mmCIF file of C-alpha atoms in Angstrom:
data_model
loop_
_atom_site.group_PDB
_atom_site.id
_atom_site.type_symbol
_atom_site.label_atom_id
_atom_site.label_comp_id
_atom_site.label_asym_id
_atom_site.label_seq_id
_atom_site.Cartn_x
_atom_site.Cartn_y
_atom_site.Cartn_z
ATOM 1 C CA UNK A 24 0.000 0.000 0.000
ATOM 2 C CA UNK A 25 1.201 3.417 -1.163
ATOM 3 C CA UNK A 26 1.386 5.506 1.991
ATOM 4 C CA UNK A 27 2.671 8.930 -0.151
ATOM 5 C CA UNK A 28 -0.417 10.961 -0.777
ATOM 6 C CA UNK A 29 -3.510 11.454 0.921
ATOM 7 C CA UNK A 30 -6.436 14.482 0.761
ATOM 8 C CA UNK A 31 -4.238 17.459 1.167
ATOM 9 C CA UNK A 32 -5.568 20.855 1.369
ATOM 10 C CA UNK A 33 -5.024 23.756 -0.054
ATOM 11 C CA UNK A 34 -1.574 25.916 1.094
ATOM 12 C CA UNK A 35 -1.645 29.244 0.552
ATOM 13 C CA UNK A 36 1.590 29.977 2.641
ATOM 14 C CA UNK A 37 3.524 28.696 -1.087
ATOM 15 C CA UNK A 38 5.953 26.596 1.070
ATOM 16 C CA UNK A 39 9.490 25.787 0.122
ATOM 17 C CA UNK A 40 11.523 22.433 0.706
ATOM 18 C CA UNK A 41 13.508 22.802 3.720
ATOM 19 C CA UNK A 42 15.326 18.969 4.486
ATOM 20 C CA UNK A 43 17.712 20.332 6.647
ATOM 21 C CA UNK A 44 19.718 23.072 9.038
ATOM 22 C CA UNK A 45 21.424 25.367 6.403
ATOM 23 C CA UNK A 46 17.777 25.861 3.923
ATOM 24 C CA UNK A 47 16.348 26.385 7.184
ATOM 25 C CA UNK A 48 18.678 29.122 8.150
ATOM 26 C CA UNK A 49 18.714 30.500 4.336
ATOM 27 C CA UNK A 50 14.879 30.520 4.032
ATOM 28 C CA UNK A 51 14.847 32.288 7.762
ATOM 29 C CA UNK A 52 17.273 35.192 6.694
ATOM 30 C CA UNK A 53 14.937 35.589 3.201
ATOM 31 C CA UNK A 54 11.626 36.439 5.292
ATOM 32 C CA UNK A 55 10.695 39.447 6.674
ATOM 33 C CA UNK A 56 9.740 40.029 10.112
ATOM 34 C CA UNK A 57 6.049 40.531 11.089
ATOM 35 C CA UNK A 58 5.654 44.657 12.252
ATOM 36 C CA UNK A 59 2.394 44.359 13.396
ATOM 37 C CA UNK A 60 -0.274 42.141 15.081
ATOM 38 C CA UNK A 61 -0.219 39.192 17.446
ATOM 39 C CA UNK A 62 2.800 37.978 15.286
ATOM 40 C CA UNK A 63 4.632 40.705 15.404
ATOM 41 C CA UNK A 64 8.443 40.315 15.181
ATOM 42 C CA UNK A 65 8.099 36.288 13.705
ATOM 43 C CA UNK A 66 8.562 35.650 10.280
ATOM 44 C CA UNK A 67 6.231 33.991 7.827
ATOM 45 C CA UNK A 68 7.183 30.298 6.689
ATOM 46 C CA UNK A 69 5.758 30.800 3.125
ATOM 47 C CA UNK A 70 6.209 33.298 0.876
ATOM 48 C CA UNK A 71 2.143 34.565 1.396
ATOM 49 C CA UNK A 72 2.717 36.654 4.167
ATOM 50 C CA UNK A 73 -1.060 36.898 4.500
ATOM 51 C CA UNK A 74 -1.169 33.170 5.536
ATOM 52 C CA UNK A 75 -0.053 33.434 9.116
ATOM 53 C CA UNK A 76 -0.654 30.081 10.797
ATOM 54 C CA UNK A 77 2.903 28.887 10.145
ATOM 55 C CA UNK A 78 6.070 30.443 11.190
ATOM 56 C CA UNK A 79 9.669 30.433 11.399
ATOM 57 C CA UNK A 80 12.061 31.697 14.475
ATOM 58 C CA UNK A 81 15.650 31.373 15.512
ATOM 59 C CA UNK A 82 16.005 31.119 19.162
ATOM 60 C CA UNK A 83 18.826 31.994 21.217
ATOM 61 C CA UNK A 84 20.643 28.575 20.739
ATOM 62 C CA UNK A 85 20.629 28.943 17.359
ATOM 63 C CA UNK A 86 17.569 26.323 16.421
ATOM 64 C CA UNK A 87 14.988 26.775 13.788
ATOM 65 C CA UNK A 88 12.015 26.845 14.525
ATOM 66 C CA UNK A 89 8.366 25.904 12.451
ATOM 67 C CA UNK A 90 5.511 26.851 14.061
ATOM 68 C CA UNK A 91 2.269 25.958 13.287
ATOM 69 C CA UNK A 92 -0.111 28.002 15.449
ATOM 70 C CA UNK A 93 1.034 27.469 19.004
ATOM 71 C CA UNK A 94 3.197 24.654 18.373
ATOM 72 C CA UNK A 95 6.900 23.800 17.197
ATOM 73 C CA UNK A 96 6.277 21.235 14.714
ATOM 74 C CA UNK A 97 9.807 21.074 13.465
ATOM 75 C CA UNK A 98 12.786 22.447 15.234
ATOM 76 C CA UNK A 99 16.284 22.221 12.701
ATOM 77 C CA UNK A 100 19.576 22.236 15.014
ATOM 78 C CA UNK A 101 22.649 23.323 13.917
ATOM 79 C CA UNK A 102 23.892 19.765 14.523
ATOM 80 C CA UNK A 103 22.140 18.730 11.527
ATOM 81 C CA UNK A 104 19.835 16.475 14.059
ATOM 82 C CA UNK A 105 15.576 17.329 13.556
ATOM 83 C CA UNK A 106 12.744 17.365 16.566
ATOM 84 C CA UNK A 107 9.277 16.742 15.479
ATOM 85 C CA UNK A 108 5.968 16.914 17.537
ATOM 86 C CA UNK A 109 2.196 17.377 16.668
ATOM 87 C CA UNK A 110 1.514 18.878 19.629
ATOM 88 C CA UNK A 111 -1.152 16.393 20.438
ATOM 89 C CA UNK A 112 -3.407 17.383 17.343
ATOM 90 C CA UNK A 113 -2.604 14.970 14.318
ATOM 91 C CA UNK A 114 -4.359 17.491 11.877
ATOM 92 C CA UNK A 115 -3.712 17.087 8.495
ATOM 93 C CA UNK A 116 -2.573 20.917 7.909
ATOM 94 C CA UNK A 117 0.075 19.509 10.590
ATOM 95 C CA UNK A 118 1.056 16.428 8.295
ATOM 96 C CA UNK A 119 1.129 18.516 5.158
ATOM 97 C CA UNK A 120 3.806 21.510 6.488
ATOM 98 C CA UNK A 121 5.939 18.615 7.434
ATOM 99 C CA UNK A 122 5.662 16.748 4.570
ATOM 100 C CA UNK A 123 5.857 20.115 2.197
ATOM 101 C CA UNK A 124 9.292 20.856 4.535
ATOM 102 C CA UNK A 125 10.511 17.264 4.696
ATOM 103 C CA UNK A 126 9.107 15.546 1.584
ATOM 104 C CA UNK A 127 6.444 13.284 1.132
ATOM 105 C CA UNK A 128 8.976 10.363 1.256
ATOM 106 C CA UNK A 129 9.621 11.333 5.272
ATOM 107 C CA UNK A 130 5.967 12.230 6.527
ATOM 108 C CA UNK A 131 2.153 10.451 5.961
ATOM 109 C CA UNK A 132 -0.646 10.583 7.871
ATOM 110 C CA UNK A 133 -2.408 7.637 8.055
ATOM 111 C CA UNK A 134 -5.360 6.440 10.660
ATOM 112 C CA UNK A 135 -5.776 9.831 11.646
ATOM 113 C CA UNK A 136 -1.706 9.877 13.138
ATOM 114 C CA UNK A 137 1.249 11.442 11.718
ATOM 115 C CA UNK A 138 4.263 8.938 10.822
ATOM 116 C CA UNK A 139 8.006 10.093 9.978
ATOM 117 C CA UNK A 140 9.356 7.428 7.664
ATOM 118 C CA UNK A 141 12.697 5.974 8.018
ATOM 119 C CA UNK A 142 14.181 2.800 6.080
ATOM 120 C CA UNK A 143 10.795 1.739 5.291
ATOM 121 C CA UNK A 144 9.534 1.866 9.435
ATOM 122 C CA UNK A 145 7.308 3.897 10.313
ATOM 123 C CA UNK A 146 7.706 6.124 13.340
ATOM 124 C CA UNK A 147 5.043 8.028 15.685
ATOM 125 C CA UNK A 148 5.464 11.824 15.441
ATOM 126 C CA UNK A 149 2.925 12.393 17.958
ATOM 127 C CA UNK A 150 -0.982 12.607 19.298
ATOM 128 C CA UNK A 151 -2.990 12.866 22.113
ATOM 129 C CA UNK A 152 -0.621 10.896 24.441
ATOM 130 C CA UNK A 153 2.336 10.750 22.688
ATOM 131 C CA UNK A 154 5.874 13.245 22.774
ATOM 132 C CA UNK A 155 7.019 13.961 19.524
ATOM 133 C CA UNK A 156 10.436 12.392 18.411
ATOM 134 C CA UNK A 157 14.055 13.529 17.052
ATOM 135 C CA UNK A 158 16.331 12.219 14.732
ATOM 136 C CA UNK A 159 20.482 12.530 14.563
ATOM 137 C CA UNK A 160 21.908 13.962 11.351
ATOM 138 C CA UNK A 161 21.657 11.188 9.428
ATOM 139 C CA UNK A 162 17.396 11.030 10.037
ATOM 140 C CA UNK A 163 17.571 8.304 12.080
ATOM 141 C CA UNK A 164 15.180 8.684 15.189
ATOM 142 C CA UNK A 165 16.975 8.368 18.212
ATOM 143 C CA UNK A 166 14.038 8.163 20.219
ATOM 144 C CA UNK A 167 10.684 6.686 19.297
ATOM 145 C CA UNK A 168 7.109 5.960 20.294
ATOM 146 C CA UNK A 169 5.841 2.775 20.870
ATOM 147 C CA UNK A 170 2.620 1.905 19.661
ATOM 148 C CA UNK A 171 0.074 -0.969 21.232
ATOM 149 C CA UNK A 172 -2.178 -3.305 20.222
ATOM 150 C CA UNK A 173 -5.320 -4.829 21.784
ATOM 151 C CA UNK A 174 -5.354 -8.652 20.921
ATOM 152 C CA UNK A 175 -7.858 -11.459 22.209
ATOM 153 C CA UNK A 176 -6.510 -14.211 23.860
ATOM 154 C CA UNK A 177 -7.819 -17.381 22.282
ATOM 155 C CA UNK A 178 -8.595 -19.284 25.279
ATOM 156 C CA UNK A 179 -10.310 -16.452 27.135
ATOM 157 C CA UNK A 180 -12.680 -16.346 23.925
ATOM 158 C CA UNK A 181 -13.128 -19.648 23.782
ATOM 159 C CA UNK A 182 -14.573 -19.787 27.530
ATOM 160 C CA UNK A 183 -17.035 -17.471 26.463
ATOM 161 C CA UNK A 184 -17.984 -18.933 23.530
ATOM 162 C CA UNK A 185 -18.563 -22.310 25.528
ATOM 163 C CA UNK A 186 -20.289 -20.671 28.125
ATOM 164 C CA UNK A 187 -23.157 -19.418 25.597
ATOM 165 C CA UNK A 188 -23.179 -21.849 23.344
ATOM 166 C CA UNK A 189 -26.217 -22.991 24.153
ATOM 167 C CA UNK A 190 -27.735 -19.908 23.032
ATOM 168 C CA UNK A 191 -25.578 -19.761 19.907
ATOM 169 C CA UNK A 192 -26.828 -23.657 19.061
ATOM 170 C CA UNK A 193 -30.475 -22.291 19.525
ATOM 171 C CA UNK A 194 -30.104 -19.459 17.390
ATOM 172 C CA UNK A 195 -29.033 -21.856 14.616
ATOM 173 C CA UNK A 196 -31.497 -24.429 14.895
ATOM 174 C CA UNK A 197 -33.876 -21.409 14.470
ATOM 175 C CA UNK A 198 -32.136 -19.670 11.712
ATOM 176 C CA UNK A 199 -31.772 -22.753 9.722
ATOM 177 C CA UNK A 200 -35.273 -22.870 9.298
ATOM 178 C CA UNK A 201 -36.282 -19.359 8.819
ATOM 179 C CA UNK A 202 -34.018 -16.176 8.299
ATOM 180 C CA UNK A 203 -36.835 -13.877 8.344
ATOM 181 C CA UNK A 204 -38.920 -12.257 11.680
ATOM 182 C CA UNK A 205 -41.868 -9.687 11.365
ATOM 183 C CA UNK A 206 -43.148 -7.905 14.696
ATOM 184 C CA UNK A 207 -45.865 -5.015 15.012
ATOM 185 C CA UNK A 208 -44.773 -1.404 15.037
ATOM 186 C CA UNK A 209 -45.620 0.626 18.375
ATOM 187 C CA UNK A 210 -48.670 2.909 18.064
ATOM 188 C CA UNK A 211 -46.896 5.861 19.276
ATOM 189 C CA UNK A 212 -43.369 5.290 17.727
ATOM 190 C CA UNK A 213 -42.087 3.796 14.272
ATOM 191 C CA UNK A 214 -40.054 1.514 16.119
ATOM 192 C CA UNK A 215 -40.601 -2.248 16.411
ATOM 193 C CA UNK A 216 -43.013 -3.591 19.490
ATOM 194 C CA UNK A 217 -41.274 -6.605 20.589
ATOM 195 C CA UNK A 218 -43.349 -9.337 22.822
ATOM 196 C CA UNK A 219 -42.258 -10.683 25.514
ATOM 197 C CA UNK A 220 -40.765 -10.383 29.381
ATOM 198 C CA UNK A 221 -37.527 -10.390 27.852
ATOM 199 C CA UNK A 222 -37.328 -6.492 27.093
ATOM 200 C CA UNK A 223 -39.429 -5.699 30.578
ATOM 201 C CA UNK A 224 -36.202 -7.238 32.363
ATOM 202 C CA UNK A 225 -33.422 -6.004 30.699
ATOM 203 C CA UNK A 226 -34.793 -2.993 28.356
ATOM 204 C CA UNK A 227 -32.777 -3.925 24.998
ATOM 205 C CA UNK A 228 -33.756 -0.022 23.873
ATOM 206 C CA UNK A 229 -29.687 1.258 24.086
ATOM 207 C CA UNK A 230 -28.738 -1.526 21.921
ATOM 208 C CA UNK A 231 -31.239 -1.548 19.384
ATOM 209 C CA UNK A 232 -32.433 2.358 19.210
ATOM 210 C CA UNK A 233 -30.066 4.708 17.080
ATOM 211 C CA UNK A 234 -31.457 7.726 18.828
ATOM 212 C CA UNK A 235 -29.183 6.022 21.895
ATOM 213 C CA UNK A 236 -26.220 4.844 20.617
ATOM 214 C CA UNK A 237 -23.875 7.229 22.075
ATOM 215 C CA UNK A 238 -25.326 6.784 25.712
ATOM 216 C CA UNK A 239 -22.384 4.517 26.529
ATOM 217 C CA UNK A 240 -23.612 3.823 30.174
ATOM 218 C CA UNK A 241 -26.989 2.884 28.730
ATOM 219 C CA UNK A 242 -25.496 0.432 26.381
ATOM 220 C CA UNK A 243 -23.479 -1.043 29.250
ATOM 221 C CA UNK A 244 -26.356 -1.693 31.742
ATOM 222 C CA UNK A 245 -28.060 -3.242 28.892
ATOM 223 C CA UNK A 246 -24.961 -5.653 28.292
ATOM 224 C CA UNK A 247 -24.701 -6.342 31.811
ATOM 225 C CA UNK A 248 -28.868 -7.296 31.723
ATOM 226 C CA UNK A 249 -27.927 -9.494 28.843
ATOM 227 C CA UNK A 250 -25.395 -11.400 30.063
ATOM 228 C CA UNK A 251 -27.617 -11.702 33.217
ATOM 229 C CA UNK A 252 -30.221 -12.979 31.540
ATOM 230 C CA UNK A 253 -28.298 -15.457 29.775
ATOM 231 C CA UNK A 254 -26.670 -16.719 32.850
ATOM 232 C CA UNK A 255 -30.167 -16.762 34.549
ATOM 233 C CA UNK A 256 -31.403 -19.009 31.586
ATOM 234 C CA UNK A 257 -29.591 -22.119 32.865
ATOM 235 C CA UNK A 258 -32.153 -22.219 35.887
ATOM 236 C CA UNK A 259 -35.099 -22.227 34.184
ATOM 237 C CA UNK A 260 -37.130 -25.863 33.097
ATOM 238 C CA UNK A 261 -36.649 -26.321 29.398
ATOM 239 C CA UNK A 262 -39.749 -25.364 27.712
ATOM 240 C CA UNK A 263 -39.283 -21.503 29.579
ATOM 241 C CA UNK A 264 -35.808 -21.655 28.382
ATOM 242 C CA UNK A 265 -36.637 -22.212 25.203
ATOM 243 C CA UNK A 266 -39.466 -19.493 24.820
ATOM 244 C CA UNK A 267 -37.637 -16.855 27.247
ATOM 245 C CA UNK A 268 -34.423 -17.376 24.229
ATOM 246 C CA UNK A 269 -36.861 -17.110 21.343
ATOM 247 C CA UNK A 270 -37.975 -13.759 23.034
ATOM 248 C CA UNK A 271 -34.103 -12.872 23.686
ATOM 249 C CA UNK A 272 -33.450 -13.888 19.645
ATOM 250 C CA UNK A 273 -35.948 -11.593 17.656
ATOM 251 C CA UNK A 274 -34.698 -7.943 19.132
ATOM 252 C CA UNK A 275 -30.930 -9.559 18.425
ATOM 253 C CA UNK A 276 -31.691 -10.331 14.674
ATOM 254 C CA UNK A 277 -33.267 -6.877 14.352
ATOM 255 C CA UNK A 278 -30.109 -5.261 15.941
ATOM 256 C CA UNK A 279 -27.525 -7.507 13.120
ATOM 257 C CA UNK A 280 -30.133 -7.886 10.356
ATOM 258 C CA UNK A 281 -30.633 -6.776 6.772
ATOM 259 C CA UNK A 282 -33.235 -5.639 4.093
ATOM 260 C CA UNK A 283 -35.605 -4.153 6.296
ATOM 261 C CA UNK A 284 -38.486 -3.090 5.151
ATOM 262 C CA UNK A 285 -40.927 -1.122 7.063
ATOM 263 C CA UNK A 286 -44.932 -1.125 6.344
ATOM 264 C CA UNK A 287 -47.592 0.968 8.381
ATOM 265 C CA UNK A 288 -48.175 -1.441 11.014
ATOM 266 C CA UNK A 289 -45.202 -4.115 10.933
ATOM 267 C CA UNK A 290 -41.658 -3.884 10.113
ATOM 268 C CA UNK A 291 -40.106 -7.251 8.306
ATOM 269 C CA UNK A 292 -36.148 -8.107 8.287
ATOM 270 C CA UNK A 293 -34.119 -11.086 7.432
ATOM 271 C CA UNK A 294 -30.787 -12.535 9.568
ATOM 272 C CA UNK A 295 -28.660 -15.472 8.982
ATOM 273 C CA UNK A 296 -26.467 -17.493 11.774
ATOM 274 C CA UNK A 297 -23.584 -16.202 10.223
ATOM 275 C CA UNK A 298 -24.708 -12.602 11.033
ATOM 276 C CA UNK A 299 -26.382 -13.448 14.368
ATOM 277 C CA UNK A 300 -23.045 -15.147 15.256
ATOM 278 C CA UNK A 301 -21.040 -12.558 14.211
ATOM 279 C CA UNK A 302 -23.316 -10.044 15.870
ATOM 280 C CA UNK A 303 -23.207 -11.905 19.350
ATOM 281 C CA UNK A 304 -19.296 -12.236 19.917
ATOM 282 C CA UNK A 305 -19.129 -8.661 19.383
ATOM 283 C CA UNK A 306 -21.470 -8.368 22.007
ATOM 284 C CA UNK A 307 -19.516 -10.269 24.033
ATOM 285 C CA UNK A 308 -16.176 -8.997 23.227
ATOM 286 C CA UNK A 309 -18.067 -5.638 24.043
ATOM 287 C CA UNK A 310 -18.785 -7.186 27.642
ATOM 288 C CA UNK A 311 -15.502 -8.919 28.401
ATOM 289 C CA UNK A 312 -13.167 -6.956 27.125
ATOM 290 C CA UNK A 313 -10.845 -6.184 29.771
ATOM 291 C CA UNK A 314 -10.628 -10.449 30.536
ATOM 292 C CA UNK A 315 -10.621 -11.397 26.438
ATOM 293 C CA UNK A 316 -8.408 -8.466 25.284
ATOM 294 C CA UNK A 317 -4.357 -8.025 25.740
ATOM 295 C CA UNK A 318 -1.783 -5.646 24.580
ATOM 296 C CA UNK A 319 1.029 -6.408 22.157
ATOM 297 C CA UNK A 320 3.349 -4.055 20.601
ATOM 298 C CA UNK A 321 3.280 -3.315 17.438
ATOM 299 C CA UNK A 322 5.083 -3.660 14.438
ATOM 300 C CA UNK A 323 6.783 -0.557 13.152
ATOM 301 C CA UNK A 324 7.075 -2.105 9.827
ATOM 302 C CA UNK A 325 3.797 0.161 8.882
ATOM 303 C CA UNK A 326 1.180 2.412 10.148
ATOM 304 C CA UNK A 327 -0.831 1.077 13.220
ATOM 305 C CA UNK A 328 -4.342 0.624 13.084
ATOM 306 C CA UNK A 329 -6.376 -1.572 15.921
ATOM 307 C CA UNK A 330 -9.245 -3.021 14.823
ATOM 308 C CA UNK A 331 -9.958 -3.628 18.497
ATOM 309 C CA UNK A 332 -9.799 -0.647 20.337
ATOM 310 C CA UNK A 333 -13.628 0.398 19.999
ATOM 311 C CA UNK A 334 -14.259 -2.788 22.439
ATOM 312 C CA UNK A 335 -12.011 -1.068 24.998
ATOM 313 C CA UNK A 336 -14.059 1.965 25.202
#
């Protein structure tokens, strides 16, 4: 995967190349000092004076300095050695100065993070918890970020998946013979009126209702009920069992389903086993994250991305 270009903005500043100390220093001496205004006595990075939000200094020890609104985003020694740092915001007007200064063979941004790029690795400039990182005068970094992964441990998942498969065997001697469930719509509400005690126990509404989604505390309680429930099923003489996980089934198809289709006084979707199943270890994964999931640290070989962080939230 080609990790060179991504949606870049327009810059107005009209940025030159700057790799290293000495076009850093030439390029300072060439601007002209701001007279006026809150940046008054910096110097423009570009040259558009009129675009302001990037800046070059020289400080007293002698390093150049890019600033990109409040923050040094590059700072050239006179060793020859480079600091970068986002500042904890991975913008992409961040990425681009850097990679307009450095090249786009040095600096991407990719998953929403900035990466310098050395000897095909890829390095972490910087985010919300990270310190940015330097490099010695050769561009390697002599300091770097680690980056960690969540990963499920196979036999914690598998205890879980033991635990309910009784459930998950039910839902597939029921899918097997019909994908497809039709319920009544409330009066009130366009929203589905599912029968049953199973909602009066454990109100399903955070998991199944849009309007709640981001109510993470609702979505939890209702996790918590489910798992409850589930547990509580074991206790129960067979034909209850069976009806109390019919009634547990229908609102779980309708949250995983497909091609719904909504009339004036019942709503009709279809659900396999495969998407039920894949549905329900989310759900649990959701629920026992912090006993399924462990780190591991990442490769640097290219940019991170974990597929399993939104269980950790």
């Amino acid at each position: 995967m080609a990790y060179d270009y991504y949606v870049r903005a327009y810059m107005g500043e009209n940025l030159e190349s700057m790799p290293d100390y000495a076009t850093a220093l030439n390029i300072y001496n060439a601007r002209k000092p701001y007279i006026k205004g809150k940046y008054k006595g910096e110097r423009p990075l570009g040259r558009n004076r009129r675009h302001d939000r990037s800046r070059i200094e020289l400080d007293a020890h002698g390093n150049i300095r890019v600033k990109h609104w409040q923050t040094d985003i590059i700072v050239y020694k006179p060793d020859g050695s480079i600091s970068l740092d986002c500042g904890g915001w991975s913008s992409i007007s961040t990425a681009q100065i850097m990679q307009e200064l450095l090249g786009i063979n040095k600096i991407c941004r990719v998953h929403c993070k900035v990466y310098y790029r050395h000897d095909d690795h890829f390095y972490l400039v910087g985010g919300n918890s990270y310190s940015g990182i330097h490099t010695d005068p050769s561009g390697y970094p002599i300091n770097v970020n680690d980056e960690y992964v969540w990963v499920a441990q196979k036999e914690e998942m598998a205890k879980y998946r033991k635990q309910y498969a009784f459930f998950s065997e039910y839902a597939k001697q029921v899918l097997t013979m019909s994908s497809d469930f039709k319920v009544g719509i409330k009066a009130d509400k366009y929203a589905p009126d599912f029968e049953g005690e199973t909602l009066k126990e454990w109100y399903m509404i955070p998991l199944i209702n849009q309007d709640v989604r981001h109510n993470t505390k609702a979505r939890d309680r209702a996790r918590d009920a489910l798992f409850h429930y589930l547990d509580s099923l074991s206790t129960k003489p067979e034909d209850e069992r069976l009806q109390a996980m019919y009634e547990l089934l229908t609102p779980l198809t309708y949250m995983m389903g497909s091609e719904f289709n909504r009339g004036w006084e019942s709503i009709t979707w279809s659900c396999n086993y495969t998407q039920l199943k894949r549905g329900f270890e989310n759900l649990i994964k959701h629920h026992f994250a912090s006993e399924i999931f462990t780190t591991k640290l990442a490769s640097k070989k290219s940019p991170v991305r974990d597929p399993n962080a939104k269980y950790m939230v």
